[in-house]
Short mmCIF file of N, CA, C and O in Angstrom, two decimals:
data_model
loop_
_atom_site.label_atom_id
_atom_site.label_comp_id
_atom_site.label_asym_id
_atom_site.label_seq_id
_atom_site.Cartn_x
_atom_site.Cartn_y
_atom_site.Cartn_z
N TRP A 173 -200.91 106.10 134.70
CA TRP A 173 -200.87 104.74 134.20
C TRP A 173 -201.86 104.63 133.06
O TRP A 173 -203.00 105.05 133.19
N HIS A 174 -201.41 104.07 131.94
CA HIS A 174 -202.28 103.87 130.79
C HIS A 174 -202.09 102.46 130.28
O HIS A 174 -200.96 102.04 130.04
N PRO A 175 -203.17 101.71 130.14
CA PRO A 175 -203.06 100.31 129.70
C PRO A 175 -202.64 100.22 128.25
O PRO A 175 -202.80 101.16 127.48
N GLU A 176 -202.09 99.09 127.91
CA GLU A 176 -201.78 98.81 126.51
C GLU A 176 -203.09 98.68 125.75
O GLU A 176 -204.08 98.21 126.29
N PRO A 177 -203.11 99.11 124.49
CA PRO A 177 -204.34 98.96 123.71
C PRO A 177 -204.77 97.50 123.63
O PRO A 177 -203.94 96.61 123.46
N GLY A 178 -206.05 97.27 123.78
CA GLY A 178 -206.59 95.92 123.72
C GLY A 178 -207.14 95.62 122.35
O GLY A 178 -206.96 96.39 121.41
N PRO A 179 -207.81 94.50 122.23
CA PRO A 179 -208.43 94.16 120.94
C PRO A 179 -209.47 95.21 120.57
O PRO A 179 -210.05 95.85 121.43
N THR A 180 -209.66 95.38 119.30
CA THR A 180 -210.63 96.38 118.87
C THR A 180 -211.83 95.73 118.20
O THR A 180 -211.74 94.64 117.65
N ARG A 181 -212.95 96.42 118.29
CA ARG A 181 -214.17 96.00 117.63
C ARG A 181 -214.78 97.26 117.05
O ARG A 181 -215.06 98.21 117.78
N ASP A 182 -214.95 97.30 115.75
CA ASP A 182 -215.47 98.48 115.07
C ASP A 182 -214.63 99.72 115.35
O ASP A 182 -215.15 100.82 115.50
N GLY A 183 -213.31 99.53 115.48
CA GLY A 183 -212.41 100.65 115.67
C GLY A 183 -212.39 101.21 117.08
O GLY A 183 -211.72 102.19 117.34
N MET A 184 -213.10 100.62 118.03
CA MET A 184 -213.11 101.11 119.40
C MET A 184 -212.35 100.16 120.31
O MET A 184 -212.42 98.95 120.17
N THR A 185 -211.63 100.72 121.26
CA THR A 185 -210.91 99.89 122.22
C THR A 185 -211.92 99.23 123.14
O THR A 185 -212.76 99.90 123.72
N ASP A 186 -211.82 97.93 123.29
CA ASP A 186 -212.74 97.17 124.11
C ASP A 186 -211.98 96.47 125.24
O ASP A 186 -212.38 95.43 125.70
N HIS A 187 -210.88 97.07 125.66
CA HIS A 187 -210.02 96.48 126.68
C HIS A 187 -210.68 96.59 128.05
O HIS A 187 -211.14 97.66 128.43
N LEU A 188 -210.73 95.48 128.77
CA LEU A 188 -211.34 95.48 130.11
C LEU A 188 -210.25 95.51 131.18
O LEU A 188 -209.28 94.77 131.12
N LEU A 189 -210.44 96.39 132.15
CA LEU A 189 -209.50 96.52 133.26
C LEU A 189 -210.10 95.93 134.52
O LEU A 189 -211.32 96.01 134.74
N THR A 190 -209.25 95.40 135.38
CA THR A 190 -209.69 94.96 136.70
C THR A 190 -210.00 96.19 137.54
O THR A 190 -209.66 97.32 137.17
N ALA A 191 -210.61 95.97 138.70
CA ALA A 191 -210.92 97.09 139.59
C ALA A 191 -209.63 97.79 140.02
O ALA A 191 -209.57 99.02 140.10
N ALA A 192 -208.58 97.03 140.29
CA ALA A 192 -207.30 97.62 140.69
C ALA A 192 -206.72 98.47 139.57
O ALA A 192 -206.22 99.58 139.80
N GLU A 193 -206.77 97.97 138.35
CA GLU A 193 -206.26 98.72 137.20
C GLU A 193 -207.09 99.97 136.95
O GLU A 193 -206.54 101.04 136.67
N ALA A 194 -208.42 99.84 137.06
CA ALA A 194 -209.30 100.98 136.85
C ALA A 194 -209.09 102.04 137.92
O ALA A 194 -209.07 103.24 137.63
N ALA A 195 -208.91 101.61 139.16
CA ALA A 195 -208.67 102.55 140.26
C ALA A 195 -207.37 103.32 140.01
O ALA A 195 -207.31 104.54 140.19
N ALA A 196 -206.34 102.62 139.57
CA ALA A 196 -205.06 103.28 139.25
C ALA A 196 -205.24 104.24 138.07
O ALA A 196 -204.68 105.34 138.07
N TYR A 197 -206.04 103.85 137.11
CA TYR A 197 -206.28 104.67 135.91
C TYR A 197 -206.93 106.00 136.27
O TYR A 197 -206.59 107.03 135.71
N VAL A 198 -207.88 105.98 137.21
CA VAL A 198 -208.55 107.23 137.62
C VAL A 198 -207.95 107.83 138.89
O VAL A 198 -208.46 108.82 139.41
N ASN A 199 -206.88 107.19 139.40
CA ASN A 199 -206.11 107.71 140.53
C ASN A 199 -206.92 107.79 141.83
O ASN A 199 -206.90 108.80 142.53
N VAL A 200 -207.65 106.71 142.13
CA VAL A 200 -208.37 106.58 143.40
C VAL A 200 -208.11 105.20 143.96
O VAL A 200 -207.55 104.34 143.29
N SER A 201 -208.53 104.96 145.20
CA SER A 201 -208.36 103.64 145.79
C SER A 201 -209.42 102.68 145.23
O SER A 201 -210.47 103.10 144.72
N ILE A 202 -209.15 101.40 145.36
CA ILE A 202 -210.11 100.37 144.94
C ILE A 202 -211.40 100.52 145.74
O ILE A 202 -212.49 100.37 145.22
N ARG A 203 -211.26 100.84 147.02
CA ARG A 203 -212.41 101.01 147.90
C ARG A 203 -213.30 102.18 147.44
O ARG A 203 -214.53 102.08 147.44
N THR A 204 -212.67 103.28 147.04
CA THR A 204 -213.43 104.43 146.55
C THR A 204 -214.19 104.05 145.28
O THR A 204 -215.37 104.37 145.13
N LEU A 205 -213.53 103.34 144.40
CA LEU A 205 -214.18 102.89 143.16
C LEU A 205 -215.38 101.99 143.48
O LEU A 205 -216.44 102.12 142.89
N ALA A 206 -215.22 101.10 144.47
CA ALA A 206 -216.32 100.22 144.88
C ALA A 206 -217.48 101.02 145.48
O ALA A 206 -218.65 100.72 145.21
N ARG A 207 -217.16 102.04 146.28
CA ARG A 207 -218.21 102.89 146.86
C ARG A 207 -218.98 103.63 145.77
O ARG A 207 -220.20 103.72 145.81
N TRP A 208 -218.24 104.16 144.81
CA TRP A 208 -218.89 104.86 143.70
C TRP A 208 -219.80 103.92 142.92
O TRP A 208 -220.89 104.29 142.52
N ARG A 209 -219.31 102.69 142.70
CA ARG A 209 -220.12 101.71 141.95
C ARG A 209 -221.40 101.39 142.72
O ARG A 209 -222.48 101.35 142.14
N ALA A 210 -221.31 101.21 144.03
CA ALA A 210 -222.48 100.90 144.85
C ALA A 210 -223.47 102.06 144.88
O ALA A 210 -224.68 101.85 144.89
N ALA A 211 -222.95 103.28 144.85
CA ALA A 211 -223.80 104.46 144.88
C ALA A 211 -224.34 104.84 143.50
O ALA A 211 -225.22 105.68 143.38
N GLY A 212 -223.79 104.22 142.47
CA GLY A 212 -224.21 104.52 141.11
C GLY A 212 -223.65 105.83 140.58
O GLY A 212 -224.15 106.38 139.61
N SER A 213 -222.58 106.32 141.21
CA SER A 213 -222.02 107.60 140.80
C SER A 213 -220.69 107.48 140.07
O SER A 213 -220.16 108.47 139.60
N GLY A 214 -220.16 106.29 139.99
CA GLY A 214 -218.87 106.09 139.35
C GLY A 214 -218.99 105.70 137.89
O GLY A 214 -220.07 105.76 137.31
N PRO A 215 -217.87 105.32 137.31
CA PRO A 215 -217.87 104.90 135.91
C PRO A 215 -218.67 103.61 135.72
O PRO A 215 -218.86 102.84 136.66
N VAL A 216 -219.12 103.39 134.50
CA VAL A 216 -219.87 102.19 134.16
C VAL A 216 -218.99 100.96 134.38
O VAL A 216 -217.83 100.94 133.96
N ALA A 217 -219.52 99.97 135.05
CA ALA A 217 -218.80 98.73 135.31
C ALA A 217 -219.46 97.59 134.54
O ALA A 217 -220.68 97.59 134.34
N VAL A 218 -218.66 96.62 134.16
CA VAL A 218 -219.16 95.42 133.48
C VAL A 218 -219.10 94.28 134.48
O VAL A 218 -218.02 93.92 134.96
N LYS A 219 -220.24 93.74 134.84
CA LYS A 219 -220.29 92.64 135.81
C LYS A 219 -220.23 91.32 135.05
O LYS A 219 -221.18 90.95 134.36
N LEU A 220 -219.12 90.61 135.17
CA LEU A 220 -218.93 89.35 134.46
C LEU A 220 -219.50 88.17 135.23
O LEU A 220 -219.90 87.18 134.63
N SER A 221 -219.50 88.27 136.55
CA SER A 221 -220.09 87.24 137.40
C SER A 221 -220.43 87.90 138.73
O SER A 221 -220.23 89.09 138.91
N ALA A 222 -220.89 87.11 139.67
CA ALA A 222 -221.28 87.66 140.97
C ALA A 222 -220.12 88.36 141.67
O ALA A 222 -220.32 89.30 142.43
N ARG A 223 -218.89 87.92 141.41
CA ARG A 223 -217.73 88.48 142.10
C ARG A 223 -216.69 89.10 141.18
O ARG A 223 -215.61 89.45 141.62
N THR A 224 -217.02 89.24 139.91
CA THR A 224 -216.05 89.75 138.95
C THR A 224 -216.59 90.99 138.24
O THR A 224 -217.60 90.91 137.54
N VAL A 225 -215.90 92.10 138.43
CA VAL A 225 -216.28 93.37 137.81
C VAL A 225 -215.09 93.86 137.00
O VAL A 225 -213.94 93.76 137.43
N ARG A 226 -215.38 94.39 135.82
CA ARG A 226 -214.33 94.96 134.97
C ARG A 226 -214.81 96.32 134.47
O ARG A 226 -215.99 96.66 134.54
N TYR A 227 -213.88 97.10 133.98
CA TYR A 227 -214.16 98.44 133.47
C TYR A 227 -213.55 98.59 132.09
O TYR A 227 -212.40 98.20 131.88
N ARG A 228 -214.31 99.17 131.16
CA ARG A 228 -213.79 99.47 129.82
C ARG A 228 -213.04 100.79 129.88
O ARG A 228 -213.51 101.75 130.50
N VAL A 229 -211.90 100.85 129.21
CA VAL A 229 -211.12 102.07 129.16
C VAL A 229 -211.96 103.22 128.60
O VAL A 229 -211.94 104.34 129.12
N ALA A 230 -212.73 102.94 127.57
CA ALA A 230 -213.58 103.97 126.96
C ALA A 230 -214.60 104.51 127.96
O ALA A 230 -214.88 105.72 127.99
N ASP A 231 -215.17 103.64 128.81
CA ASP A 231 -216.13 104.09 129.82
C ASP A 231 -215.45 104.94 130.88
O ASP A 231 -216.02 105.92 131.37
N LEU A 232 -214.22 104.57 131.26
CA LEU A 232 -213.48 105.37 132.23
C LEU A 232 -213.18 106.75 131.67
O LEU A 232 -213.35 107.77 132.35
N ASP A 233 -212.73 106.79 130.42
CA ASP A 233 -212.42 108.08 129.78
C ASP A 233 -213.68 108.95 129.68
O ASP A 233 -213.61 110.16 129.94
N ALA A 234 -214.81 108.34 129.33
CA ALA A 234 -216.06 109.09 129.22
C ALA A 234 -216.47 109.63 130.59
O ALA A 234 -216.92 110.78 130.72
N TRP A 235 -216.33 108.82 131.63
CA TRP A 235 -216.70 109.24 132.97
C TRP A 235 -215.80 110.38 133.44
O TRP A 235 -216.27 111.36 134.02
N ILE A 236 -214.51 110.28 133.16
CA ILE A 236 -213.57 111.34 133.52
C ILE A 236 -213.96 112.64 132.81
O ILE A 236 -213.98 113.70 133.43
N ALA A 237 -214.28 112.54 131.54
CA ALA A 237 -214.65 113.74 130.77
C ALA A 237 -215.90 114.41 131.31
O ALA A 237 -215.97 115.64 131.38
N THR A 238 -216.88 113.62 131.74
CA THR A 238 -218.13 114.21 132.26
C THR A 238 -217.99 114.65 133.71
O THR A 238 -218.77 115.47 134.17
N SER A 239 -217.00 114.10 134.42
CA SER A 239 -216.82 114.45 135.83
C SER A 239 -215.87 115.61 136.02
O SER A 239 -215.77 116.15 137.12
N ALA A 240 -215.14 115.98 134.98
CA ALA A 240 -214.18 117.09 135.10
C ALA A 240 -214.92 118.40 135.34
O ALA A 240 -215.96 118.65 134.76
N ARG A 241 -214.37 119.20 136.22
CA ARG A 241 -215.02 120.47 136.54
C ARG A 241 -214.26 121.62 135.98
O ARG A 241 -213.18 121.80 135.92
#
């Protein structure tokens, strides 16, 4: 699953994904993504409010690249 390109700023995609979309993007469950976020081992998350978390596509791609073995 790959999201549609979002608005750009300085030529970089700044599209924000929900936790469900981000989990699908990296092919894990939402719960696994939440555990990684709590442990500080997952991709960078953007906290918009106390209950709202989003993920940048660029951050997910960077995390995948550094996590690949």
